[in-house]
Amino acid sequence: MKPTTVTSEDSFRDHFSGVSEDGKRNWFYPQKPKGLWHHRRVLFTVFILIILFVTPFIKYNNQPLLLFNVLERKFIIFGLFIGPQDYWLFGLTMLSFMVFIVLFTIIFGRLWCGWACPQTVFMEMVFRKIEYAIEGDSGKQKLLNNAPWTGDKILKKAAKYSAFLLVSFVIANLLLSYVIGVDELSKIVSEPIDQHVPLFSGIVIFTAVFYFNFAWLRDQACTVVCPYGRLQGVLMDRNSIVVAYDYKRGEPREKLHKGQDRNAGDCISCFQCVAVCPTGIDIRNGTQMECVNCTACIDACDTMMDKVGFDKGLIRYTSENAIVSGVNKLITNRTRAYIVVLILLWSVLGYLVVSRNDTQTTLFRAPGSQYIENKDGTISNIYTFKIFNKTNKIVKPTIQLDSPKGTLLFAGKPDLTLDGAGMSEGTVFIIIPKSALKTRKTKLQLSVFQGKEKLETFETTFMAPE
Ligand code: SF4
Ligand code: SF4
């Protein structure tokens, strides 16, 4: 078979910008971004950071607004508690979230990556800013890294990495506040550490992970590790809105010379768009997997266009179809199909949430047991029961036989009080007068109450002589 020849136009796809020809890591020194889009991103970052840091402290019905306790499989999503019993609710929520992500990506490309992803927000807007403040812009950073270890270099590096460590520690605490809640997290401050060794170890481990991520891994978290980034190729299409270079307007690119009678395109080959790119790519090669849509190249190019008197927007938010034909269809048959699926999923989810009970009870006849005929003319069946609390609050349930009339006699004196997401189990006899039983197998209807509030209704069967 003939090997596929790659045209020189596509040859940039043969290599990964993060790795050099000799297989070593390409360490990027992006120039400090500035301009209108960067200003907008700074404002949005402040907004995002406020939301991120304030949300763990917001309580609704005495519980966190958001909690993702993967260790105990307890989740709270905007006040809705999802415990281990609600795996279907959790699965459906995740499924609808994924469909939403796909739909959002088809329409808006990697808008999330550039504006709201915590990796980009912290890397570009916090860690990179600390680096610029201590070591200076890209040229100075390069010089400092290649310089011998003088007192000044040691001081700058120590200051930078100490600040990185401190911010990593803060982010580790932030993450844990979403996993275990601020109340649990605050115990490490108010109580002796030896009572919270696992929690303390978690903070240390996450601090180390974040430090490694932001001090060393950086752009490779997006280009090598992140599955969302790697899925872009299959999610986006020619109508997706991305940061793109308008090659119809820009090509043929050519340097600008004074007094020149210019017949070339608007790209003046200044390479400013490449110099600011945190993932080291040339956006003029087209949409690439490495592009996190950070908008730095839009600002850099707009600044150059301004300087030479050309219209801004050579690099801008647009789609391939808009560049080629000037027309862009945001809502296509593909997006319509995803919208329908999403509406269906949300409808089912909404119904399940509204019709959900606070408890889930199972009551099965004890294995191998038969009915017992009592001397007082009643029949007894023996059952094992389990009651699960599907809320995050304490529930004190009582079980009642609705029909036919009869009594419940619990073995021992079980305490049915259920902790949040807790479970109680035991054995119970159901005793019914023989006269109330018409057939050998009777369907029983039972209810679970808390006080006067009915929490749940369920059924089981009762065996009696013919
Ligand atoms: S190509 Fe532009 S938008 Fe994409 S990562 Fe580089 S600078 Fe950011
Ligand atoms: S910044 Fe604009 S003009 Fe300069 S090389 Fe990039 S696309 Fe061309």
Tab-separated table of C-alpha atoms and ligand atoms in Angstrom:
chain	number	residue	atom	x	y	z
A	1	MET	CA	0.000	0.000	0.000
A	2	LYS	CA	1.293	3.437	-0.887
A	3	PRO	CA	2.079	5.587	2.155
A	4	THR	CA	-0.207	8.570	2.564
A	5	THR	CA	1.525	11.728	1.498
A	6	VAL	CA	0.956	14.701	3.667
A	7	THR	CA	0.854	17.974	1.831
A	8	SER	CA	3.037	20.769	3.144
A	9	GLU	CA	-0.195	22.617	4.039
A	10	ASP	CA	-1.101	19.889	6.498
A	11	SER	CA	2.400	19.034	7.672
A	12	PHE	CA	1.881	20.967	10.927
A	13	ARG	CA	-0.483	18.163	11.938
A	14	ASP	CA	2.484	15.726	11.842
A	15	HIS	CA	3.924	17.024	15.043
A	16	PHE	CA	2.691	18.012	18.447
A	17	SER	CA	3.582	21.560	19.450
A	18	GLY	CA	4.431	20.497	22.989
A	19	VAL	CA	7.290	18.233	21.870
A	20	SER	CA	10.435	19.289	19.963
A	21	GLU	CA	11.999	17.467	16.972
A	22	ASP	CA	14.389	15.592	19.300
A	23	GLY	CA	11.499	14.421	21.500
A	24	LYS	CA	12.042	16.866	24.357
A	25	ARG	CA	9.356	18.990	25.992
A	26	ASN	CA	8.840	22.382	24.364
A	27	TRP	CA	8.598	24.818	27.240
A	28	PHE	CA	6.502	27.807	26.181
A	29	TYR	CA	7.108	31.387	27.194
A	30	PRO	CA	3.937	33.111	25.931
A	31	GLN	CA	4.062	36.880	25.826
A	32	LYS	CA	1.896	38.687	28.343
A	33	PRO	CA	-1.560	38.995	26.742
A	34	LYS	CA	-3.237	42.394	26.650
A	35	GLY	CA	-6.182	43.889	24.813
A	36	LEU	CA	-9.953	44.037	24.845
A	37	TRP	CA	-10.576	40.282	24.948
A	38	HIS	CA	-8.052	39.788	27.704
A	39	HIS	CA	-9.705	42.560	29.696
A	40	ARG	CA	-13.074	40.836	29.261
A	41	ARG	CA	-11.545	37.542	30.362
A	42	VAL	CA	-10.045	39.144	33.477
A	43	LEU	CA	-13.487	40.467	34.467
A	44	PHE	CA	-15.067	37.081	33.787
A	45	THR	CA	-12.309	35.352	35.778
A	46	VAL	CA	-13.017	37.555	38.798
A	47	PHE	CA	-16.684	36.586	38.490
A	48	ILE	CA	-15.845	32.862	38.173
A	49	LEU	CA	-13.433	32.937	41.119
A	50	ILE	CA	-15.990	34.676	43.343
A	51	ILE	CA	-18.561	32.003	42.428
A	52	LEU	CA	-16.029	29.182	42.987
A	53	PHE	CA	-14.929	30.411	46.407
A	54	VAL	CA	-18.327	31.557	47.712
A	55	THR	CA	-20.473	28.572	46.626
A	56	PRO	CA	-19.147	26.074	49.260
A	57	PHE	CA	-20.331	28.473	51.993
A	58	ILE	CA	-23.877	28.791	50.622
A	59	LYS	CA	-26.360	26.579	52.440
A	60	TYR	CA	-29.838	25.667	51.315
A	61	ASN	CA	-32.087	23.824	53.791
A	62	ASN	CA	-29.090	23.570	56.121
A	63	GLN	CA	-27.007	21.691	53.564
A	64	PRO	CA	-24.449	22.800	50.955
A	65	LEU	CA	-25.756	24.028	47.626
A	66	LEU	CA	-23.257	21.811	45.805
A	67	LEU	CA	-21.469	18.740	47.133
A	68	PHE	CA	-19.665	16.021	45.183
A	69	ASN	CA	-18.743	13.473	47.833
A	70	VAL	CA	-17.463	10.730	45.547
A	71	LEU	CA	-16.027	8.822	48.531
A	72	GLU	CA	-19.465	8.235	50.114
A	73	ARG	CA	-21.398	8.498	46.829
A	74	LYS	CA	-23.398	11.471	48.136
A	75	PHE	CA	-24.072	14.404	45.873
A	76	ILE	CA	-26.013	17.616	46.335
A	77	ILE	CA	-26.810	19.503	43.159
A	78	PHE	CA	-28.498	22.856	43.823
A	79	GLY	CA	-30.184	21.530	46.939
A	80	LEU	CA	-31.159	18.170	45.427
A	81	PHE	CA	-29.605	15.378	47.493
A	82	ILE	CA	-28.560	12.314	45.498
A	83	GLY	CA	-27.531	9.403	47.719
A	84	PRO	CA	-26.219	5.904	47.002
A	85	GLN	CA	-29.809	4.681	46.386
A	86	ASP	CA	-30.354	7.207	43.618
A	87	TYR	CA	-27.732	5.853	41.220
A	88	TRP	CA	-30.285	6.092	38.368
A	89	LEU	CA	-30.859	9.776	39.155
A	90	PHE	CA	-27.122	10.371	39.259
A	91	GLY	CA	-26.608	8.420	36.012
A	92	LEU	CA	-29.353	10.370	34.252
A	93	THR	CA	-28.007	13.697	35.554
A	94	MET	CA	-24.543	12.805	34.231
A	95	LEU	CA	-25.988	11.653	30.900
A	96	SER	CA	-27.937	14.891	30.411
A	97	PHE	CA	-24.845	16.858	31.460
A	98	MET	CA	-22.808	15.064	28.791
A	99	VAL	CA	-25.434	15.688	26.102
A	100	PHE	CA	-25.467	19.354	27.139
A	101	ILE	CA	-21.656	19.500	26.852
A	102	VAL	CA	-21.786	17.943	23.379
A	103	LEU	CA	-24.492	20.390	22.244
A	104	PHE	CA	-22.644	23.362	23.730
A	105	THR	CA	-19.405	22.296	22.035
A	106	ILE	CA	-21.038	21.799	18.638
A	107	ILE	CA	-22.324	25.377	18.758
A	108	PHE	CA	-19.677	27.271	20.715
A	109	GLY	CA	-16.561	25.127	20.292
A	110	ARG	CA	-14.129	25.448	23.186
A	111	LEU	CA	-15.689	28.502	24.798
A	112	TRP	CA	-15.679	26.641	28.106
A	113	CYS	CA	-11.903	25.955	27.869
A	114	GLY	CA	-10.975	29.571	27.289
A	115	TRP	CA	-13.322	31.232	29.745
A	116	ALA	CA	-14.497	28.965	32.529
A	117	CYS	CA	-12.383	25.801	32.800
A	118	PRO	CA	-10.594	25.934	36.196
A	119	GLN	CA	-7.382	24.709	34.526
A	120	THR	CA	-7.260	27.723	32.163
A	121	VAL	CA	-8.653	30.154	34.732
A	122	PHE	CA	-5.992	29.294	37.322
A	123	MET	CA	-3.149	28.716	34.837
A	124	GLU	CA	-3.542	31.797	32.661
A	125	MET	CA	-5.148	34.187	35.121
A	126	VAL	CA	-3.474	33.295	38.422
A	127	PHE	CA	-0.239	31.308	38.049
A	128	ARG	CA	0.877	32.979	34.806
A	129	LYS	CA	0.148	36.423	36.309
A	130	ILE	CA	2.284	35.579	39.373
A	131	GLU	CA	5.052	34.501	36.984
A	132	TYR	CA	4.856	37.731	34.969
A	133	ALA	CA	4.842	39.787	38.186
A	134	ILE	CA	7.966	38.104	39.600
A	135	GLU	CA	9.996	37.155	36.518
A	136	GLY	CA	8.733	39.630	33.916
A	137	ASP	CA	7.469	39.053	30.372
A	138	SER	CA	8.457	36.089	28.188
A	139	GLY	CA	11.887	37.440	27.108
A	140	LYS	CA	12.957	38.072	30.694
A	141	GLN	CA	11.702	34.658	31.793
A	142	LYS	CA	13.772	32.964	29.089
A	143	LEU	CA	16.875	34.946	30.068
A	144	LEU	CA	16.364	34.149	33.751
A	145	ASN	CA	15.995	30.424	33.087
A	146	ASN	CA	19.215	30.336	31.062
A	147	ALA	CA	21.141	32.548	33.505
A	148	PRO	CA	23.531	31.110	36.135
A	149	TRP	CA	22.207	30.718	39.698
A	150	THR	CA	22.837	34.156	41.175
A	151	GLY	CA	21.272	35.543	44.359
A	152	ASP	CA	18.688	37.399	42.271
A	153	LYS	CA	17.665	34.272	40.386
A	154	ILE	CA	17.399	32.209	43.602
A	155	LEU	CA	15.268	34.938	45.180
A	156	LYS	CA	12.927	35.177	42.192
A	157	LYS	CA	12.537	31.419	41.806
A	158	ALA	CA	11.967	30.962	45.562
A	159	ALA	CA	9.331	33.717	45.565
A	160	LYS	CA	7.579	32.296	42.501
A	161	TYR	CA	7.480	28.680	43.665
A	162	SER	CA	6.459	29.667	47.201
A	163	ALA	CA	3.550	31.643	45.753
A	164	PHE	CA	2.679	28.649	43.515
A	165	LEU	CA	2.703	26.366	46.554
A	166	LEU	CA	0.469	28.705	48.519
A	167	VAL	CA	-2.072	29.017	45.696
A	168	SER	CA	-1.975	25.221	45.163
A	169	PHE	CA	-2.762	24.792	48.880
A	170	VAL	CA	-5.723	27.182	48.545
A	171	ILE	CA	-7.014	25.306	45.466
A	172	ALA	CA	-6.643	21.940	47.282
A	173	ASN	CA	-8.816	23.303	50.107
A	174	LEU	CA	-11.293	24.660	47.572
A	175	LEU	CA	-11.583	21.274	45.885
A	176	LEU	CA	-12.059	19.470	49.204
A	177	SER	CA	-14.728	21.969	50.247
A	178	TYR	CA	-16.771	20.694	47.276
A	179	VAL	CA	-16.056	17.044	48.132
A	180	ILE	CA	-16.632	16.957	51.895
A	181	GLY	CA	-18.150	20.391	52.582
A	182	VAL	CA	-16.733	23.387	54.461
A	183	ASP	CA	-18.003	22.121	57.837
A	184	GLU	CA	-15.913	18.951	57.651
A	185	LEU	CA	-12.977	20.848	56.178
A	186	SER	CA	-12.984	23.433	58.947
A	187	LYS	CA	-12.495	20.684	61.545
A	188	ILE	CA	-8.862	20.463	60.544
A	189	VAL	CA	-8.436	24.032	61.781
A	190	SER	CA	-10.523	23.723	64.953
A	191	GLU	CA	-9.536	20.207	66.046
A	192	PRO	CA	-6.162	18.426	66.501
A	193	ILE	CA	-4.684	17.214	63.205
A	194	ASP	CA	-4.132	13.665	64.524
A	195	GLN	CA	-7.942	13.282	64.614
A	196	HIS	CA	-8.115	14.062	60.900
A	197	VAL	CA	-5.138	12.277	59.371
A	198	PRO	CA	-6.975	11.181	56.157
A	199	LEU	CA	-8.295	14.722	55.618
A	200	PHE	CA	-4.885	16.268	56.244
A	201	SER	CA	-3.269	13.718	53.878
A	202	GLY	CA	-5.880	14.634	51.241
A	203	ILE	CA	-4.959	18.325	51.495
A	204	VAL	CA	-1.231	17.512	51.216
A	205	ILE	CA	-1.744	15.180	48.237
A	206	PHE	CA	-4.006	17.607	46.347
A	207	THR	CA	-1.642	20.513	47.056
A	208	ALA	CA	1.193	18.452	45.540
A	209	VAL	CA	-0.953	17.497	42.522
A	210	PHE	CA	-1.978	21.119	41.842
A	211	TYR	CA	1.563	22.365	42.328
A	212	PHE	CA	2.855	19.774	39.817
A	213	ASN	CA	0.053	20.675	37.420
A	214	PHE	CA	0.508	24.436	37.449
A	215	ALA	CA	4.270	24.608	37.931
A	216	TRP	CA	5.267	21.904	35.455
A	217	LEU	CA	2.455	20.197	33.498
A	218	ARG	CA	0.715	23.439	32.427
A	219	ASP	CA	-0.411	23.453	28.766
A	220	GLN	CA	0.040	19.656	28.590
A	221	ALA	CA	-2.883	19.214	31.005
A	222	CYS	CA	-5.067	20.558	28.145
A	223	THR	CA	-3.230	19.068	25.173
A	224	VAL	CA	-2.251	15.635	26.524
A	225	VAL	CA	-4.357	14.794	29.595
A	226	CYS	CA	-7.792	16.414	29.167
A	227	PRO	CA	-10.250	14.052	27.395
A	228	TYR	CA	-12.574	16.945	26.523
A	229	GLY	CA	-9.809	18.677	24.578
A	230	ARG	CA	-9.035	15.516	22.657
A	231	LEU	CA	-12.699	15.027	21.732
A	232	GLN	CA	-12.986	18.403	20.010
A	233	GLY	CA	-12.231	16.937	16.585
A	234	VAL	CA	-15.341	14.750	16.676
A	235	LEU	CA	-17.612	17.212	18.477
A	236	MET	CA	-17.098	20.337	16.392
A	237	ASP	CA	-18.149	20.891	12.811
A	238	ARG	CA	-17.787	23.634	10.198
A	239	ASN	CA	-20.476	25.754	11.910
A	240	SER	CA	-18.913	25.680	15.382
A	241	ILE	CA	-17.794	29.058	16.683
A	242	VAL	CA	-14.061	28.988	17.396
A	243	VAL	CA	-11.103	31.350	17.563
A	244	ALA	CA	-10.075	31.245	13.908
A	245	TYR	CA	-7.797	32.965	11.434
A	246	ASP	CA	-9.623	34.395	8.412
A	247	TYR	CA	-7.350	32.891	5.752
A	248	LYS	CA	-9.499	34.291	2.932
A	249	ARG	CA	-8.657	37.760	4.107
A	250	GLY	CA	-5.153	37.083	5.445
A	251	GLU	CA	-3.571	35.069	2.603
A	252	PRO	CA	-1.195	35.320	0.878
A	253	ARG	CA	0.630	36.495	3.976
A	254	GLU	CA	3.558	38.795	3.473
A	255	LYS	CA	5.687	41.125	5.586
A	256	LEU	CA	4.764	44.780	5.385
A	257	HIS	CA	7.324	47.180	3.955
A	258	LYS	CA	7.159	50.948	3.944
A	259	GLY	CA	5.911	52.516	0.711
A	260	GLN	CA	5.130	49.059	-0.686
A	261	ASP	CA	2.369	48.661	-3.253
A	262	ARG	CA	0.704	45.784	-1.380
A	263	ASN	CA	-1.102	43.022	-3.285
A	264	ALA	CA	-0.849	40.428	-0.505
A	265	GLY	CA	-3.439	39.527	2.112
A	266	ASP	CA	-3.835	41.267	5.465
A	267	CYS	CA	-1.531	38.946	7.439
A	268	ILE	CA	1.764	40.778	7.778
A	269	SER	CA	3.620	37.722	9.103
A	270	CYS	CA	4.521	39.419	12.364
A	271	PHE	CA	4.121	36.172	14.340
A	272	GLN	CA	2.571	38.047	17.271
A	273	CYS	CA	-0.294	35.528	17.343
A	274	VAL	CA	2.254	32.739	17.798
A	275	ALA	CA	4.279	34.663	20.397
A	276	VAL	CA	1.312	34.983	22.783
A	277	CYS	CA	-0.062	31.467	22.373
A	278	PRO	CA	0.195	29.476	25.633
A	279	THR	CA	0.045	26.187	23.725
A	280	GLY	CA	2.671	27.193	21.179
A	281	ILE	CA	0.619	26.836	17.992
A	282	ASP	CA	0.201	28.939	14.894
A	283	ILE	CA	-3.547	29.599	14.577
A	284	ARG	CA	-3.003	30.432	10.893
A	285	ASN	CA	-2.647	26.682	10.272
A	286	GLY	CA	-6.335	26.269	11.094
A	287	THR	CA	-8.324	24.898	14.046
A	288	GLN	CA	-6.079	22.644	16.084
A	289	MET	CA	-6.600	20.308	19.027
A	290	GLU	CA	-4.087	22.315	21.103
A	291	CYS	CA	-6.049	25.595	20.844
A	292	VAL	CA	-7.835	26.337	24.140
A	293	ASN	CA	-9.592	29.403	22.697
A	294	CYS	CA	-7.875	31.728	25.160
A	295	THR	CA	-8.311	34.724	22.779
A	296	ALA	CA	-4.707	35.931	23.299
A	297	CYS	CA	-4.024	35.721	19.542
A	298	ILE	CA	-7.159	37.793	18.770
A	299	ASP	CA	-5.812	40.643	20.918
A	300	ALA	CA	-2.271	40.301	19.543
A	301	CYS	CA	-3.468	40.398	15.935
A	302	ASP	CA	-5.944	43.229	16.551
A	303	THR	CA	-3.102	45.290	18.026
A	304	MET	CA	-0.998	44.704	14.889
A	305	MET	CA	-3.916	45.446	12.557
A	306	ASP	CA	-4.477	48.699	14.451
A	307	LYS	CA	-0.826	49.630	14.126
A	308	VAL	CA	-0.710	49.109	10.359
A	309	GLY	CA	-4.153	50.614	9.751
A	310	PHE	CA	-5.984	47.432	8.689
A	311	ASP	CA	-9.388	46.343	9.958
A	312	LYS	CA	-9.372	44.354	13.189
A	313	GLY	CA	-10.740	40.816	13.316
A	314	LEU	CA	-8.292	38.928	11.096
A	315	ILE	CA	-8.303	36.441	13.967
A	316	ARG	CA	-11.723	36.352	15.644
A	317	TYR	CA	-14.540	34.222	16.959
A	318	THR	CA	-16.073	32.786	13.824
A	319	SER	CA	-16.731	29.486	12.040
A	320	GLU	CA	-15.205	27.786	9.027
A	321	ASN	CA	-18.455	28.241	7.082
A	322	ALA	CA	-18.584	31.951	7.954
A	323	ILE	CA	-15.015	32.415	6.662
A	324	VAL	CA	-15.665	30.521	3.420
A	325	SER	CA	-19.139	31.777	2.536
A	326	GLY	CA	-19.926	34.522	5.036
A	327	VAL	CA	-22.885	32.472	6.271
A	328	ASN	CA	-23.063	30.566	9.522
A	329	LYS	CA	-25.860	28.287	10.692
A	330	LEU	CA	-25.817	27.923	14.448
A	331	ILE	CA	-28.891	25.703	14.517
A	332	THR	CA	-28.458	22.750	12.172
A	333	ASN	CA	-30.233	19.363	12.010
A	334	ARG	CA	-27.480	17.967	14.218
A	335	THR	CA	-28.002	20.590	16.929
A	336	ARG	CA	-31.785	20.186	16.664
A	337	ALA	CA	-31.412	16.427	17.290
A	338	TYR	CA	-29.293	17.052	20.385
A	339	ILE	CA	-31.762	19.694	21.649
A	340	VAL	CA	-34.633	17.161	21.337
A	341	VAL	CA	-32.605	14.487	23.206
A	342	LEU	CA	-31.707	17.011	25.896
A	343	ILE	CA	-35.309	18.166	26.369
A	344	LEU	CA	-36.422	14.524	26.671
A	345	LEU	CA	-33.710	13.748	29.215
A	346	TRP	CA	-34.484	16.866	31.261
A	347	SER	CA	-38.227	16.063	31.185
A	348	VAL	CA	-37.625	12.514	32.482
A	349	LEU	CA	-35.180	13.883	35.060
A	350	GLY	CA	-37.676	16.544	36.184
A	351	TYR	CA	-40.444	13.959	36.542
A	352	LEU	CA	-38.207	11.585	38.505
A	353	VAL	CA	-37.087	14.365	40.842
A	354	VAL	CA	-40.637	15.595	41.491
A	355	SER	CA	-42.057	12.097	42.035
A	356	ARG	CA	-39.146	10.906	44.179
A	357	ASN	CA	-39.902	9.668	47.717
A	358	ASP	CA	-37.823	10.544	50.774
A	359	THR	CA	-37.504	6.867	51.689
A	360	GLN	CA	-37.162	3.613	49.801
A	361	THR	CA	-38.464	0.523	51.572
A	362	THR	CA	-38.163	-3.121	50.632
A	363	LEU	CA	-40.222	-5.738	52.482
A	364	PHE	CA	-39.784	-9.380	51.436
A	365	ARG	CA	-41.206	-12.514	52.971
A	366	ALA	CA	-38.441	-14.295	54.903
A	367	PRO	CA	-36.875	-16.937	52.616
A	368	GLY	CA	-38.457	-20.385	53.012
A	369	SER	CA	-41.168	-19.099	55.402
A	370	GLN	CA	-44.842	-19.956	55.084
A	371	TYR	CA	-47.935	-18.523	56.766
A	372	ILE	CA	-48.669	-19.204	60.452
A	373	GLU	CA	-52.237	-19.872	61.572
A	374	ASN	CA	-52.830	-18.326	64.989
A	375	LYS	CA	-55.352	-19.545	67.564
A	376	ASP	CA	-57.199	-16.202	67.553
A	377	GLY	CA	-58.248	-16.672	63.911
A	378	THR	CA	-55.508	-14.541	62.384
A	379	ILE	CA	-52.748	-15.429	59.905
A	380	SER	CA	-49.131	-14.226	60.237
A	381	ASN	CA	-46.379	-13.870	57.647
A	382	ILE	CA	-42.812	-13.032	58.556
A	383	TYR	CA	-40.854	-10.465	56.518
A	384	THR	CA	-37.409	-8.847	56.439
A	385	PHE	CA	-37.367	-5.144	55.703
A	386	LYS	CA	-34.886	-2.437	54.769
A	387	ILE	CA	-35.609	1.307	54.827
A	388	PHE	CA	-33.243	3.684	53.072
A	389	ASN	CA	-33.258	7.394	53.785
A	390	LYS	CA	-32.885	9.197	50.447
A	391	THR	CA	-32.498	12.610	52.052
A	392	ASN	CA	-29.578	14.170	53.867
A	393	LYS	CA	-31.695	14.781	56.998
A	394	ILE	CA	-32.631	12.524	59.927
A	395	VAL	CA	-35.904	10.672	59.256
A	396	LYS	CA	-37.996	8.903	61.941
A	397	PRO	CA	-40.283	6.657	59.933
A	398	THR	CA	-43.229	4.499	60.941
A	399	ILE	CA	-44.659	1.764	58.729
A	400	GLN	CA	-48.392	1.263	58.465
A	401	LEU	CA	-50.520	-1.401	56.781
A	402	ASP	CA	-53.139	0.370	54.621
A	403	SER	CA	-55.028	-2.589	53.173
A	404	PRO	CA	-56.346	-5.010	54.116
A	405	LYS	CA	-56.496	-4.045	57.760
A	406	GLY	CA	-54.052	-5.811	60.052
A	407	THR	CA	-51.149	-5.200	62.408
A	408	LEU	CA	-47.384	-5.050	62.192
A	409	LEU	CA	-45.327	-6.641	64.963
A	410	PHE	CA	-41.623	-5.850	64.853
A	411	ALA	CA	-39.144	-8.447	66.153
A	412	GLY	CA	-37.261	-6.849	69.036
A	413	LYS	CA	-37.644	-3.109	69.327
A	414	PRO	CA	-35.783	-1.809	66.296
A	415	ASP	CA	-34.865	1.870	66.217
A	416	LEU	CA	-36.051	2.955	62.805
A	417	THR	CA	-34.435	6.408	63.079
A	418	LEU	CA	-32.441	6.991	59.903
A	419	ASP	CA	-29.422	9.266	59.620
A	420	GLY	CA	-28.983	11.265	56.416
A	421	ALA	CA	-28.604	8.672	53.602
A	422	GLY	CA	-28.795	6.005	56.330
A	423	MET	CA	-30.428	2.588	56.344
A	424	SER	CA	-32.329	0.517	58.903
A	425	GLU	CA	-33.264	-3.167	58.662
A	426	GLY	CA	-35.046	-5.817	60.675
A	427	THR	CA	-37.782	-8.440	60.846
A	428	VAL	CA	-41.509	-7.832	61.095
A	429	PHE	CA	-44.620	-9.999	61.375
A	430	ILE	CA	-47.765	-8.942	59.540
A	431	ILE	CA	-50.901	-10.302	61.159
A	432	ILE	CA	-54.254	-10.211	59.345
A	433	PRO	CA	-57.641	-11.677	60.338
A	434	LYS	CA	-58.401	-14.780	58.246
A	435	SER	CA	-61.817	-13.312	57.353
A	436	ALA	CA	-60.128	-10.408	55.520
A	437	LEU	CA	-58.199	-12.772	53.198
A	438	LYS	CA	-60.169	-13.947	50.152
A	439	THR	CA	-57.394	-15.741	48.240
A	440	ARG	CA	-54.218	-17.719	48.933
A	441	LYS	CA	-52.055	-14.803	47.838
A	442	THR	CA	-53.143	-11.288	48.803
A	443	LYS	CA	-51.572	-8.038	47.696
A	444	LEU	CA	-50.813	-5.773	50.687
A	445	GLN	CA	-50.456	-2.020	50.513
A	446	LEU	CA	-48.242	-0.315	53.085
A	447	SER	CA	-47.148	3.258	53.737
A	448	VAL	CA	-44.196	4.918	55.421
A	449	PHE	CA	-44.975	8.013	57.503
A	450	GLN	CA	-42.974	10.575	59.377
A	451	GLY	CA	-45.404	12.085	61.829
A	452	LYS	CA	-48.461	12.767	59.690
A	453	GLU	CA	-46.505	13.148	56.471
A	454	LYS	CA	-46.738	10.201	54.106
A	455	LEU	CA	-43.283	9.511	52.648
A	456	GLU	CA	-43.874	6.453	50.542
A	457	THR	CA	-46.363	3.755	49.540
A	458	PHE	CA	-45.287	0.262	48.551
A	459	GLU	CA	-46.704	-3.244	48.073
A	460	THR	CA	-45.892	-6.788	49.069
A	461	THR	CA	-47.718	-10.127	49.079
A	462	PHE	CA	-49.249	-12.111	51.897
A	463	MET	CA	-49.743	-15.898	51.944
A	464	ALA	CA	-52.735	-17.571	53.537
A	465	PRO	CA	-54.356	-21.063	53.467
A	466	GLU	CA	-56.766	-21.769	50.534
B	1	SF4	S1	-4.310	29.749	19.039
B	1	SF4	FE1	-4.991	31.661	19.982
B	1	SF4	S2	-6.839	31.122	21.117
B	1	SF4	FE2	-5.800	29.221	20.592
B	1	SF4	S3	-4.581	28.778	22.413
B	1	SF4	FE3	-3.253	29.884	20.984
B	1	SF4	S4	-3.481	32.031	21.556
B	1	SF4	FE4	-5.133	30.927	22.550
B	2	SF4	S1	-0.792	38.431	14.469
B	2	SF4	FE1	-2.157	38.674	12.724
B	2	SF4	S2	-0.885	39.686	11.232
B	2	SF4	FE2	0.527	38.880	12.727
B	2	SF4	S3	1.091	36.875	11.944
B	2	SF4	FE3	-0.645	36.558	13.275
B	2	SF4	S4	-2.394	36.599	11.899
B	2	SF4	FE4	-0.690	37.514	10.789
